[in-house]
mmCIF file of C-alpha atoms in Angstrom:
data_model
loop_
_atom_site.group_PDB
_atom_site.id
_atom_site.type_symbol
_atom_site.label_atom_id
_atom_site.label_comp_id
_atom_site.label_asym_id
_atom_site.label_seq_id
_atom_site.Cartn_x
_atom_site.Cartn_y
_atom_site.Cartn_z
ATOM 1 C CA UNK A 324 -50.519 16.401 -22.931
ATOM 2 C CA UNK A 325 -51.891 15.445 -19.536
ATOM 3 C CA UNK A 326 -48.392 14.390 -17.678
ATOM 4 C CA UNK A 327 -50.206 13.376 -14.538
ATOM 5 C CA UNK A 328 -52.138 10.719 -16.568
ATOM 6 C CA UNK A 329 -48.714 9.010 -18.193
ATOM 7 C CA UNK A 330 -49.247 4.888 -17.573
ATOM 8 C CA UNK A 331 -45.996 3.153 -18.187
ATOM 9 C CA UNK A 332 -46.694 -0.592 -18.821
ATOM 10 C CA UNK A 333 -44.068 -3.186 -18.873
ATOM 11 C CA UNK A 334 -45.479 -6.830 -20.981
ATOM 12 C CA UNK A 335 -43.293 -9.837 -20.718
ATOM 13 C CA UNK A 336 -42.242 -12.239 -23.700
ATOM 14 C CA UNK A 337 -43.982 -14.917 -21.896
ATOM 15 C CA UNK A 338 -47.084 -12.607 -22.597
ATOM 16 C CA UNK A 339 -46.242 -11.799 -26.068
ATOM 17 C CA UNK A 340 -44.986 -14.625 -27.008
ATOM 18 C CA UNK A 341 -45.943 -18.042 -27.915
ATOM 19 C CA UNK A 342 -43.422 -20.173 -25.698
ATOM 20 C CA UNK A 343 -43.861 -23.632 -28.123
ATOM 21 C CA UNK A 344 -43.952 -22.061 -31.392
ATOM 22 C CA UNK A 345 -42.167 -18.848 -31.093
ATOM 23 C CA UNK A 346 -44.193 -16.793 -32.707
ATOM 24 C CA UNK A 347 -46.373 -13.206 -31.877
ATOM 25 C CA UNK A 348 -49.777 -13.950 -29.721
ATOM 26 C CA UNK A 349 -51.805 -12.040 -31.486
ATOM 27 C CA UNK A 350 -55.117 -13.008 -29.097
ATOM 28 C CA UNK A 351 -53.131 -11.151 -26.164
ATOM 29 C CA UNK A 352 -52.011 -7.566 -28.061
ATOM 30 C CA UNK A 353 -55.684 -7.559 -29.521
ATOM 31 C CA UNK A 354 -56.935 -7.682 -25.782
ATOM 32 C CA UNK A 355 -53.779 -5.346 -24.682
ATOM 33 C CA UNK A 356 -53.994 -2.617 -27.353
ATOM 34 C CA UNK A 357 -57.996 -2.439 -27.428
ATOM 35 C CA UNK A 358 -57.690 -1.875 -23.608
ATOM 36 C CA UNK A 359 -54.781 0.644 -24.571
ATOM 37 C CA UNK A 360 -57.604 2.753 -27.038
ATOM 38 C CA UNK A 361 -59.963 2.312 -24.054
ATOM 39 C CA UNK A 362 -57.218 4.330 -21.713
ATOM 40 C CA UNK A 363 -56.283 7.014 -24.368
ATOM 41 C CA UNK A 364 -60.238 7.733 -24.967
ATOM 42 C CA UNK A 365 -60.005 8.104 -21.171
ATOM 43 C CA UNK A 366 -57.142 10.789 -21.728
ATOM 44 C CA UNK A 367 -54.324 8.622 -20.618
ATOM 45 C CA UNK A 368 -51.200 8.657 -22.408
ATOM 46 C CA UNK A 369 -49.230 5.129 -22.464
ATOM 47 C CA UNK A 370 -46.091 4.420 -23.015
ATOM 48 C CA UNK A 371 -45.275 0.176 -23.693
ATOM 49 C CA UNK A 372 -42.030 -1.223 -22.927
ATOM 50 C CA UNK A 373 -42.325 -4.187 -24.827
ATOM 51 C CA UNK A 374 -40.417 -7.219 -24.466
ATOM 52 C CA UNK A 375 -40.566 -10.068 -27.291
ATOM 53 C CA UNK A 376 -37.702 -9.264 -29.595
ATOM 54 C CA UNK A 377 -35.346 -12.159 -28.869
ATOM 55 C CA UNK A 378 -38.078 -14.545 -28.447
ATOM 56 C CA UNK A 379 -39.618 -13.849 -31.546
ATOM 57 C CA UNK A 380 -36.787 -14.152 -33.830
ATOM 58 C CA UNK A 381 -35.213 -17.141 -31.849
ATOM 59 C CA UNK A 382 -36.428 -19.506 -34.541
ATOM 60 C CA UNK A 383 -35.513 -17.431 -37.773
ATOM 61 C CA UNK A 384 -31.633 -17.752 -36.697
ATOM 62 C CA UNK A 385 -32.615 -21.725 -35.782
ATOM 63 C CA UNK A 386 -31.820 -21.181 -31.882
ATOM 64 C CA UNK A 387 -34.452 -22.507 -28.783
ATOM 65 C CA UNK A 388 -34.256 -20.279 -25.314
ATOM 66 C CA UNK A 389 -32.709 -23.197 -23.745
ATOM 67 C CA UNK A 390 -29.153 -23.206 -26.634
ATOM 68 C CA UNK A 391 -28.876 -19.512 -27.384
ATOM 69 C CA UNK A 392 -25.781 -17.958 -26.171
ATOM 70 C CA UNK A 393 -25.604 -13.983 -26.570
ATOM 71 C CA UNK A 394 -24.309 -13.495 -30.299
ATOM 72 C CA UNK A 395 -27.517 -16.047 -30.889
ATOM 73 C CA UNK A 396 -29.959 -13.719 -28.947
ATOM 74 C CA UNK A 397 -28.382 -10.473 -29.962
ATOM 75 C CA UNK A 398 -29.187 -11.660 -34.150
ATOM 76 C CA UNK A 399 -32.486 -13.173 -32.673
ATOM 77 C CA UNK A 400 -32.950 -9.486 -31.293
ATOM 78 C CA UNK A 401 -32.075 -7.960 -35.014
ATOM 79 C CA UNK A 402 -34.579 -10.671 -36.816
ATOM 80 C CA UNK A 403 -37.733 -10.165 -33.941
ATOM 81 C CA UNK A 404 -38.237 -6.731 -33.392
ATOM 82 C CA UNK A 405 -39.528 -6.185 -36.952
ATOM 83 C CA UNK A 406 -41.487 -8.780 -36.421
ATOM 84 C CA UNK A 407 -42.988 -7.134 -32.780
ATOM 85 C CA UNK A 408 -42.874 -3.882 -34.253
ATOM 86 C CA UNK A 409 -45.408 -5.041 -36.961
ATOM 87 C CA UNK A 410 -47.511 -6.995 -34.713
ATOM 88 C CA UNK A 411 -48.041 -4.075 -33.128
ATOM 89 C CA UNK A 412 -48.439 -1.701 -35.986
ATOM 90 C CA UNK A 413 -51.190 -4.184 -37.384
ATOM 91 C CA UNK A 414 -53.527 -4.495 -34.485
ATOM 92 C CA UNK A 415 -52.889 -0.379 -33.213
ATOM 93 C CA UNK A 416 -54.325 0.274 -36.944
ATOM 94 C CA UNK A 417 -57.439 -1.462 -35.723
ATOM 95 C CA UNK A 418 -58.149 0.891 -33.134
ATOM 96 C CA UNK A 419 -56.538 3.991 -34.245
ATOM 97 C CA UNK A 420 -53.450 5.001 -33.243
ATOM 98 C CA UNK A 421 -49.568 4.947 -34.253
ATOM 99 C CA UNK A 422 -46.748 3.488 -32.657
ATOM 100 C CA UNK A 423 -43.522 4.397 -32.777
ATOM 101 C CA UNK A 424 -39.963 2.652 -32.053
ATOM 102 C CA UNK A 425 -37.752 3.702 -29.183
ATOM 103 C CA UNK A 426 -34.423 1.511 -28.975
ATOM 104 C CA UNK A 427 -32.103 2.815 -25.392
ATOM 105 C CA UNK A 428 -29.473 1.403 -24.056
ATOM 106 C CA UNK A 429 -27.652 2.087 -20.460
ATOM 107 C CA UNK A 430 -26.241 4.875 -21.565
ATOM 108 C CA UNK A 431 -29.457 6.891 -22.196
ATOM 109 C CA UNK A 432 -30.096 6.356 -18.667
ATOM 110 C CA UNK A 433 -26.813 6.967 -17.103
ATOM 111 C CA UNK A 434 -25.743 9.757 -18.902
ATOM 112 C CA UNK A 435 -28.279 12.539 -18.179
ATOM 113 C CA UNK A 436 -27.843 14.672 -21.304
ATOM 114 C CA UNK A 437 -29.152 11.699 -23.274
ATOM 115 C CA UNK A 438 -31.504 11.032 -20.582
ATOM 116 C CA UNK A 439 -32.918 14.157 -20.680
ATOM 117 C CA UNK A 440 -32.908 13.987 -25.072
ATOM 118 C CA UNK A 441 -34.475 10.469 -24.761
ATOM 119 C CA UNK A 442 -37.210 12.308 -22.724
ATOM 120 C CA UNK A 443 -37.869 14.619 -25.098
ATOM 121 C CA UNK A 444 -38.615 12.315 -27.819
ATOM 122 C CA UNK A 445 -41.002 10.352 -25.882
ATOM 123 C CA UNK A 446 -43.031 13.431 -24.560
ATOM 124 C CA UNK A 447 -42.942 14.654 -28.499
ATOM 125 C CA UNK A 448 -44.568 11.437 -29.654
ATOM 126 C CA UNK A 449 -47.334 11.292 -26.661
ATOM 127 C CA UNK A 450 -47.670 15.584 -28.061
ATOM 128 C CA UNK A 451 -48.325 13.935 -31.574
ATOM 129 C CA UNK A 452 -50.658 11.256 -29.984
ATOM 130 C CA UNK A 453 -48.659 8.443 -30.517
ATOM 131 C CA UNK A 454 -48.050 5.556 -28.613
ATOM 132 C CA UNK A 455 -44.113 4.916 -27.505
ATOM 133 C CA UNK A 456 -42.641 1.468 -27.528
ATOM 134 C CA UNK A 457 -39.444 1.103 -25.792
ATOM 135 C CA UNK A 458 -37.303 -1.596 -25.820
ATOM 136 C CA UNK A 459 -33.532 -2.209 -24.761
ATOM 137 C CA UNK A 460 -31.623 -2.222 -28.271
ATOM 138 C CA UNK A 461 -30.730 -5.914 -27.613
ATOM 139 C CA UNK A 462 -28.717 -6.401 -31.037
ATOM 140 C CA UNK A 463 -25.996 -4.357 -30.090
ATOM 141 C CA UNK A 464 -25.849 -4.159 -26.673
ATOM 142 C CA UNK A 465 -23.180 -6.233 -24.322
ATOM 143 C CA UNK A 466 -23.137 -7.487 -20.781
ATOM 144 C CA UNK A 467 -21.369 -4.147 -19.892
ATOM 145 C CA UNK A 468 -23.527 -1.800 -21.445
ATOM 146 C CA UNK A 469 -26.935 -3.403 -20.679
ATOM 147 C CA UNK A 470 -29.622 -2.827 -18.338
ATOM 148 C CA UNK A 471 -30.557 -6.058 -18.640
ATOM 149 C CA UNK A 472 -34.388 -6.305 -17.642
ATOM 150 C CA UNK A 473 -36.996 -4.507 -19.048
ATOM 151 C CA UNK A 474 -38.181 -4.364 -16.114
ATOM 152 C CA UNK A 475 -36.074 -1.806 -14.615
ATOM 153 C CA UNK A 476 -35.792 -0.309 -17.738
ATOM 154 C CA UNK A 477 -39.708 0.414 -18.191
ATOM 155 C CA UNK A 478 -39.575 1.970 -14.284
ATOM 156 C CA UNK A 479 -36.564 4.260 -15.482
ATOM 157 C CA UNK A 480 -39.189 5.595 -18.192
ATOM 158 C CA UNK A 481 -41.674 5.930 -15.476
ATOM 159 C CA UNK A 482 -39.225 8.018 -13.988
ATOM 160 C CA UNK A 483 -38.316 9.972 -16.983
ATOM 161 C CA UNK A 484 -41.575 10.926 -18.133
ATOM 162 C CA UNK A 485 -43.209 11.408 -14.399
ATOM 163 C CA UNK A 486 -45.855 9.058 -14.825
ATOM 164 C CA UNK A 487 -48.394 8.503 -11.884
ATOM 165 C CA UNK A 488 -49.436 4.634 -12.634
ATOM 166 C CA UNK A 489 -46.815 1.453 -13.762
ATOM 167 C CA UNK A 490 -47.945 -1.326 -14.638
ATOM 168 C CA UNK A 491 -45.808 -4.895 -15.122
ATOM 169 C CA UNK A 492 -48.097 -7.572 -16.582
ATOM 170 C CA UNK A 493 -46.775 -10.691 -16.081
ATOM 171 C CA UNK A 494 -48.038 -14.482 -16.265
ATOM 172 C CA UNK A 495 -48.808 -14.525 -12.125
ATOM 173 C CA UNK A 496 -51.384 -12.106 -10.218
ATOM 174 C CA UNK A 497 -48.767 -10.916 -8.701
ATOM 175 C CA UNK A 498 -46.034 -10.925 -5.489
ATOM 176 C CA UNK A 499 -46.280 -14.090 -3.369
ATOM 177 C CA UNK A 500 -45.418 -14.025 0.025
ATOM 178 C CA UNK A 501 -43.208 -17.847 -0.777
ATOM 179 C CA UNK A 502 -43.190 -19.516 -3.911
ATOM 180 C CA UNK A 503 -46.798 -19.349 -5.816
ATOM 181 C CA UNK A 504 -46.161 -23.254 -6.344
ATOM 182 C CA UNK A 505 -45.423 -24.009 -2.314
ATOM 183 C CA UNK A 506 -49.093 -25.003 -0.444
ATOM 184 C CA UNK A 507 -50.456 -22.145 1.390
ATOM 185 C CA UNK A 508 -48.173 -19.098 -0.784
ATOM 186 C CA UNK A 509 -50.461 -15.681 -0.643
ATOM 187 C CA UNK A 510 -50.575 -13.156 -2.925
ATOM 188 C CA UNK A 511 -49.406 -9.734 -1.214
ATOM 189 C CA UNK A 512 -52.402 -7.139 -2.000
ATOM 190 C CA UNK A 513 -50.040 -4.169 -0.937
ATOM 191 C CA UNK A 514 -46.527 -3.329 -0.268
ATOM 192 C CA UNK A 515 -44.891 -0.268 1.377
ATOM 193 C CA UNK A 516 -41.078 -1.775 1.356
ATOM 194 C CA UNK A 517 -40.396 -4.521 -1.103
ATOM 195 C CA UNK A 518 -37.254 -5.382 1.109
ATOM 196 C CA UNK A 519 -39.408 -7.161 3.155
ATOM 197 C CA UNK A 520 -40.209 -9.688 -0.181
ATOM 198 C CA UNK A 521 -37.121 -9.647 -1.617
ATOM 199 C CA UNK A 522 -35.981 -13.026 -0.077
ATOM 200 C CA UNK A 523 -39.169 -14.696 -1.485
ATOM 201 C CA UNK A 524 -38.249 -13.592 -4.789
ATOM 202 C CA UNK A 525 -36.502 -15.871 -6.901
ATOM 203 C CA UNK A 526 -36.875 -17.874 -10.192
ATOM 204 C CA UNK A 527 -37.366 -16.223 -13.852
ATOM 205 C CA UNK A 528 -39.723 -17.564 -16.815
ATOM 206 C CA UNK A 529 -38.317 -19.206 -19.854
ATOM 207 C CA UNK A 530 -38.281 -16.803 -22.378
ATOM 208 C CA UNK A 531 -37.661 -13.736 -20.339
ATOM 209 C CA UNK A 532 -34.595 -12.258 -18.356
ATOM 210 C CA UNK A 533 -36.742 -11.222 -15.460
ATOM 211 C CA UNK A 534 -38.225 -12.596 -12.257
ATOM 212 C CA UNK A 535 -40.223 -10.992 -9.490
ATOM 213 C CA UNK A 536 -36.765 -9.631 -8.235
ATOM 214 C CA UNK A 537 -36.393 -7.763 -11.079
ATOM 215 C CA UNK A 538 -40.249 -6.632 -10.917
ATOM 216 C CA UNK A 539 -39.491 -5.451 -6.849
ATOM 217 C CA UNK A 540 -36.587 -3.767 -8.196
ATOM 218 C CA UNK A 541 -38.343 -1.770 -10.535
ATOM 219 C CA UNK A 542 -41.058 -1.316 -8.120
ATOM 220 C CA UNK A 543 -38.627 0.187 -5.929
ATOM 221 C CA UNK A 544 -37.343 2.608 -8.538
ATOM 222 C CA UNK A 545 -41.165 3.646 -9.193
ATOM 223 C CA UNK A 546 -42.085 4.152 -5.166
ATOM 224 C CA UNK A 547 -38.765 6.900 -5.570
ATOM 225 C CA UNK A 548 -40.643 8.833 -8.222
ATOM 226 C CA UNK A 549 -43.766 9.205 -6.510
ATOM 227 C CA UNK A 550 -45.419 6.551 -8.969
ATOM 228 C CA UNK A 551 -47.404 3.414 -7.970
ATOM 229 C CA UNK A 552 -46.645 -0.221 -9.315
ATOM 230 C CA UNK A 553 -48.786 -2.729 -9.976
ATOM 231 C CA UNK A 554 -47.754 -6.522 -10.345
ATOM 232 C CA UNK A 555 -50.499 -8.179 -12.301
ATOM 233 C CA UNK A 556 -51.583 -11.360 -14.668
ATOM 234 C CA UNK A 557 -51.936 -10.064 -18.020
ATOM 235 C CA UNK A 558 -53.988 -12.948 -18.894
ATOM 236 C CA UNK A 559 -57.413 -11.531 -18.750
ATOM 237 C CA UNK A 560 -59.878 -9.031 -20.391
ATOM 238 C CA UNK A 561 -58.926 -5.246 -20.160
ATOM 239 C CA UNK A 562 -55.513 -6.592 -18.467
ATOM 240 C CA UNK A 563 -54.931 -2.356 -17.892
ATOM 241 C CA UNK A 564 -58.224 -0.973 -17.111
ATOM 242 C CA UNK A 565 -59.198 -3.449 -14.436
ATOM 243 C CA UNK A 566 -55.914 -3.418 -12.508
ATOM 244 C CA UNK A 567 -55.675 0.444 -12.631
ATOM 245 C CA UNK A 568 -59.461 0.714 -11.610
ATOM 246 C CA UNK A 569 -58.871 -2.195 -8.753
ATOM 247 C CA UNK A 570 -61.639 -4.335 -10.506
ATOM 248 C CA UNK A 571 -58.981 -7.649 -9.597
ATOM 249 C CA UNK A 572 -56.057 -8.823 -7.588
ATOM 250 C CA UNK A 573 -52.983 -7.883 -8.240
ATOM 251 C CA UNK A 574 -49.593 -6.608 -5.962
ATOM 252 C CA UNK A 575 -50.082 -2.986 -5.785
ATOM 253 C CA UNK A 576 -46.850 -1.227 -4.405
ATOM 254 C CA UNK A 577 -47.470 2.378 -2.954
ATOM 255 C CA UNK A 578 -45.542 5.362 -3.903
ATOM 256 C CA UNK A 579 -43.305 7.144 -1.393
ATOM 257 C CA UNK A 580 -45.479 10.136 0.534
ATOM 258 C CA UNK A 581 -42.263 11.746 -0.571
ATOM 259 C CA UNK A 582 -40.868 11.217 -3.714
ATOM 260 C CA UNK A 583 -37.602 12.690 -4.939
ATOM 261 C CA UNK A 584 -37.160 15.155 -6.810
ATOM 262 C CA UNK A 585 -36.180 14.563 -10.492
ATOM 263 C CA UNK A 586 -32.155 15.449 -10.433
ATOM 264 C CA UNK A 587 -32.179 12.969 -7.021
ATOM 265 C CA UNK A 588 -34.367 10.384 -8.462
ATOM 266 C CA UNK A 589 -32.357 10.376 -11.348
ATOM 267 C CA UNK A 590 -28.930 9.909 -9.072
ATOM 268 C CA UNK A 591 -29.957 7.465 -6.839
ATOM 269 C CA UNK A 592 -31.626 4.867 -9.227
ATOM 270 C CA UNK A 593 -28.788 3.545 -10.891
ATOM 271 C CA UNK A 594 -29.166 0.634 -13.241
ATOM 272 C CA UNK A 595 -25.475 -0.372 -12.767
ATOM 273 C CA UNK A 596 -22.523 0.584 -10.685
ATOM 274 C CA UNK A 597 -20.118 3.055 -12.135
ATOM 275 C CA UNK A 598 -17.731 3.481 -9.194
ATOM 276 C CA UNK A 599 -17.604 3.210 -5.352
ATOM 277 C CA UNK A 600 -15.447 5.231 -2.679
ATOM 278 C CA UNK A 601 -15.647 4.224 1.010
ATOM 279 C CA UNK A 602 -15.318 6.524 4.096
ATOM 280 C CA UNK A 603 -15.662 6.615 7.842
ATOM 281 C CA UNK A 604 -18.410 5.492 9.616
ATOM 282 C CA UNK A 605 -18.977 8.227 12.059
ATOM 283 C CA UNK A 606 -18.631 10.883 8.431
ATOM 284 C CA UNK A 607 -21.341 8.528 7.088
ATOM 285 C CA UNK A 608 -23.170 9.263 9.520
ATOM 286 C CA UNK A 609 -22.466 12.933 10.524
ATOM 287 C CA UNK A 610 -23.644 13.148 6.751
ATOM 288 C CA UNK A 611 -26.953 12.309 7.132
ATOM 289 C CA UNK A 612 -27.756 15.210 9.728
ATOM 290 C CA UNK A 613 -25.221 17.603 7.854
ATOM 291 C CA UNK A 614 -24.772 16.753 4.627
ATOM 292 C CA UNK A 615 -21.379 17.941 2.925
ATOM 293 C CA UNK A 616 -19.161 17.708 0.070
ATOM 294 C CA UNK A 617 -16.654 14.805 -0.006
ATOM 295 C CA UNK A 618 -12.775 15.949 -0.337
ATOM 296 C CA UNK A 619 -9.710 13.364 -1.031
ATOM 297 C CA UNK A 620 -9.161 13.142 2.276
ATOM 298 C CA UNK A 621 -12.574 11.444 3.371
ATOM 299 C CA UNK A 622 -11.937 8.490 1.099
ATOM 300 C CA UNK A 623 -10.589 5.282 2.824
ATOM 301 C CA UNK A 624 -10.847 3.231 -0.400
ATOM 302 C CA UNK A 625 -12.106 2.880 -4.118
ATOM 303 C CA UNK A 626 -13.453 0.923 -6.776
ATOM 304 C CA UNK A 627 -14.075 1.238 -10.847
ATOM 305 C CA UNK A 628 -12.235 3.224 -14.028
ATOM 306 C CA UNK A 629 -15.263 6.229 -14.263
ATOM 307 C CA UNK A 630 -15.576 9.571 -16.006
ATOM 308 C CA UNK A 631 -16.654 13.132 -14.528
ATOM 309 C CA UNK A 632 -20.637 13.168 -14.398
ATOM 310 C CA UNK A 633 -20.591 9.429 -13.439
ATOM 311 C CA UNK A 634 -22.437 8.232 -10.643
ATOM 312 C CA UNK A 635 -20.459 6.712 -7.340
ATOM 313 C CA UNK A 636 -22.159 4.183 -4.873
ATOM 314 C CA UNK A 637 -20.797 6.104 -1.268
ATOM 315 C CA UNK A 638 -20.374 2.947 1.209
ATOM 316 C CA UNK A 639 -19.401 3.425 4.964
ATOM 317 C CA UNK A 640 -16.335 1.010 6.859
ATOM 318 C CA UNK A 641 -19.062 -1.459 7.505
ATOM 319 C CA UNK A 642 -19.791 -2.079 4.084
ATOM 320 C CA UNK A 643 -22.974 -0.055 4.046
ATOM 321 C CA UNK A 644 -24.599 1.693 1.153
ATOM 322 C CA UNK A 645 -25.179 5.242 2.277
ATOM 323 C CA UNK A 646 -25.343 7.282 -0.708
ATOM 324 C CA UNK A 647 -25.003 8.202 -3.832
ATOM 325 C CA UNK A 648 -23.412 10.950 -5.815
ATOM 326 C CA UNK A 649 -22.172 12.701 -9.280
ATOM 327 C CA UNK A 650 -18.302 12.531 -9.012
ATOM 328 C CA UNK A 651 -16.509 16.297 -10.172
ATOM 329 C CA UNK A 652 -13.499 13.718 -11.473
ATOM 330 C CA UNK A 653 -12.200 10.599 -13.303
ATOM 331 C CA UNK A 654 -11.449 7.515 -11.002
ATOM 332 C CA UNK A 655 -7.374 7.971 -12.671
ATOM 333 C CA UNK A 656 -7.720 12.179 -11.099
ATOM 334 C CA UNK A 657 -8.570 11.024 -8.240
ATOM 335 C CA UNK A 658 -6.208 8.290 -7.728
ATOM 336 C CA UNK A 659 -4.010 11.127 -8.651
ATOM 337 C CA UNK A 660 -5.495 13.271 -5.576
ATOM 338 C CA UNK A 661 -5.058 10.745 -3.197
ATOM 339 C CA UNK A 662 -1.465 9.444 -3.417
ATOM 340 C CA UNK A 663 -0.900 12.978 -3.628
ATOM 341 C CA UNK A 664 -2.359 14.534 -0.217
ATOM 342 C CA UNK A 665 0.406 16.907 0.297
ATOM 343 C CA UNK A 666 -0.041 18.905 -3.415
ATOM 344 C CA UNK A 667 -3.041 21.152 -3.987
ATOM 345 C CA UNK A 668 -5.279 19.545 -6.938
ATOM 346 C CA UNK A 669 -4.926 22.582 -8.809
ATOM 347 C CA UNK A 670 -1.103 21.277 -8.923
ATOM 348 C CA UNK A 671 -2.036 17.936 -9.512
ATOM 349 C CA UNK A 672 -4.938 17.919 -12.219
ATOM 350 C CA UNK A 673 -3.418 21.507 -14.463
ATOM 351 C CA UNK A 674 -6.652 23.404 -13.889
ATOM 352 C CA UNK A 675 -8.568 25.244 -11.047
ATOM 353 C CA UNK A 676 -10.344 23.507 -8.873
ATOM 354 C CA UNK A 677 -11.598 22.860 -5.151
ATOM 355 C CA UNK A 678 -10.946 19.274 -5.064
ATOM 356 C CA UNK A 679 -14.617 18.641 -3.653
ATOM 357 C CA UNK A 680 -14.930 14.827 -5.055
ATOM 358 C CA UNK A 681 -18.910 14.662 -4.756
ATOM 359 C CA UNK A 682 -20.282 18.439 -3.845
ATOM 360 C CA UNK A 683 -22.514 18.810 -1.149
ATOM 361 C CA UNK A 684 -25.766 19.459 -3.696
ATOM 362 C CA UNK A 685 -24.842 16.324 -5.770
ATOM 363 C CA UNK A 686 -25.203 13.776 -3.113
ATOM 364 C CA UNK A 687 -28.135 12.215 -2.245
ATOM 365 C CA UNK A 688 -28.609 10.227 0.873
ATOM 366 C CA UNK A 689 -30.426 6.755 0.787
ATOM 367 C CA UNK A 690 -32.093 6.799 3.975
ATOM 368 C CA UNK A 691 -33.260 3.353 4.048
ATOM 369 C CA UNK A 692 -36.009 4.289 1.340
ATOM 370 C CA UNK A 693 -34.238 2.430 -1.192
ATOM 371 C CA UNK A 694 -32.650 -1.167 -2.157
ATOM 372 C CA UNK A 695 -29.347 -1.260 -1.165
ATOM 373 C CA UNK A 696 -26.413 -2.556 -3.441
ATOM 374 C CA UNK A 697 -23.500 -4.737 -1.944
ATOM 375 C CA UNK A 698 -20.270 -3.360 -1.866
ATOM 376 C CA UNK A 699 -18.088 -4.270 -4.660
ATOM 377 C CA UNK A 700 -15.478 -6.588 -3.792
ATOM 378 C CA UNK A 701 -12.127 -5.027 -5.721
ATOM 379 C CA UNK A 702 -12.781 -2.242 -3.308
ATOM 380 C CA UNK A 703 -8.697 -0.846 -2.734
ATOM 381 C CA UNK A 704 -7.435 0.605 0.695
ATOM 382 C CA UNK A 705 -5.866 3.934 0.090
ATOM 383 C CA UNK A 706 -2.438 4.663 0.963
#
């Protein structure tokens, strides 16, 4: 398997689904999957995250997007992927190749054994030639354990399996620099820092969860990993092959000139928030020249019920994102720690230990390369 040829291509329901009649458009994924064969016989290997599921099966359980609530979506979810699943099946058969079914949630993202496991299931299918379709398991899932947009979700697989090229076909050509309906808006040809865009951003299609927000998000996440995102209509002949051979316009966002590496990438793009801690300014910033671990001591407040291995958001007295970082404890040990600042932890927690919060080689500074998140705010002064 040729890992510096992995695509990652993200196809919204809009694309994949007829919006009046609710059913598979079977014109597109015939256009999609023969340009798919074109890229494997050109030794790519692709991996689809494929929205459609809810959309599809919106009519078997009698709902329209405009009525469903989330038990209606969630069944819709259950009754459309078989029905997306076999869509694809059918027209893959036509030009040769398998698919297979890979249902995450946020927890194979956030929890980096499974992260790691859910990697090696999608490299084993590329091994055996087949192409990976990954969706968010949408029938089970709840607000608190959802990523939400597979938008985000198809640039953490980008991530995962190091892929060079992502690709988010969409019903537009791409980023506009105002609203593509406003006289005059201009479609951005290349971004560096989607921050700059973010405020023009807003609005999502009917039948999907996402808008271009989502899409800069994920583009975001991508530029991280060293990979390069392209925004792009997928309503036209060889909707891959053209964008990734710049044979039409689309948004192309460049990769960093230096990515993370995996453990940091993995740390710093978070799909949600775990936990927060707040500390000094002037340690915030000593941090970036001299990064350290962070002891009880350094924290001036806290926010979130988290586990040990769970990522915490590190903000500054300002209410600045600075970085991010695996906690060594639960949010109730550390609670523990802090009202306690007289007692070793040793004493504290039963077992031996440094106290070191986030160690030194577990944090990972933002440095204004990434989108920052707003402090939460239940944040709570410590004593």
């Amino acid at each position: 398997m040729a890992e510096n040829r992995n695509v990652v291509v993200k196809i919204g329901s809009a694309l994949l689904a007829n919006s009046d009649l609710l059913t598979p458009r079977f014109g597109f994924m015939q256009r999609l999957l023969e340009d798919v064969a074109r890229l494997r016989n050109e030794g790519y290997n692709v991996i689809l995250c494929s929205s459609g599921a809810v959309a599809l099966g919106l009519k078997i359980v009698g709902e329209t997007p405009e009525t469903a609530g989330v038990s209606d979506k969630q069944a819709a979810a259950a009754c459309g992927m078989p029905l997306l699943l076999n869509a694809y099946k059918q027209v893959g058969h036509e030009y040769g190749f398998e698919i297979a079914q890979v249902l995450l949630t946020l927890g194979d993202f956030e929890h980096h054994r499974r992260f790691l496991n859910t990697r090696n299931t999608v490299h084993r299918l590329l091994e055996a030639g087949v192409v990976p379709i990954v969706n968010e398991n949408d029938s089970i899932t709840t607000e608190e354990i959802r990523v939400g947009d597979n938008d985000r979700l198809a640039a953490k697989v980008a991530q995962m399996v190091g892929a060079k090229d992502f690709v988010i076909l969409t019903c537009v050509d791409g980023l506009y620099d105002r609203n593509p309906d406003e006289p005059g808006a201009e479609l951005v040809e290349e971004v560096r820092d989607v921050g700059e865009y973010m405020a023009a951003t807003t609005g999502t299609s009917t039948l999907g969860t996402g808008g271009m927000t989502t899409k800069l998000k994920a583009a975001n996440m991508a530029q991280e990993a060293g990979c390069t995102t392209y925004i792009a209509n997928g309503e036209y002949e060889r909707p891959l092959s053209a964008v990734l051979n710049g044979e039409r316009r689309c948004t192309k966002c460049l990769p960093h000139p230096n990515p993370m590496s995996g453990k940091d990438g993995w740390i710093a793009n978070r799909l949600q928030m775990a936990g927060s801690i707040e500390v000094a300014k002037e340690l915030a910033d000593e941090l970036v020249q001299n990064k350290r671990s962070i002891h009880r001591e350094d924290i001036q407040a806290m926010d979130g019920d988290f586990t040990r291995g769970d990522v915490l958001h590190l903000y500054d007295t300002d209410g600045v994102e600075r970085a991010r970082g695996l906690s060594d404890f639960t949010s109730e040990e550390i609670r523990v720690m802090i009202v306690n600042p007289e007692t070793p932890p040793e004493q504290l927690l039963g077992y031996q230990t440094k106290g070191e919060i986030i160690r030194a080689n577990n944090l990972v500074m933002l440095d204004n390369r990434h989108l920052l998140w707003d402090a939460p705010a239940g944040m709570t002064a410590s004593p």
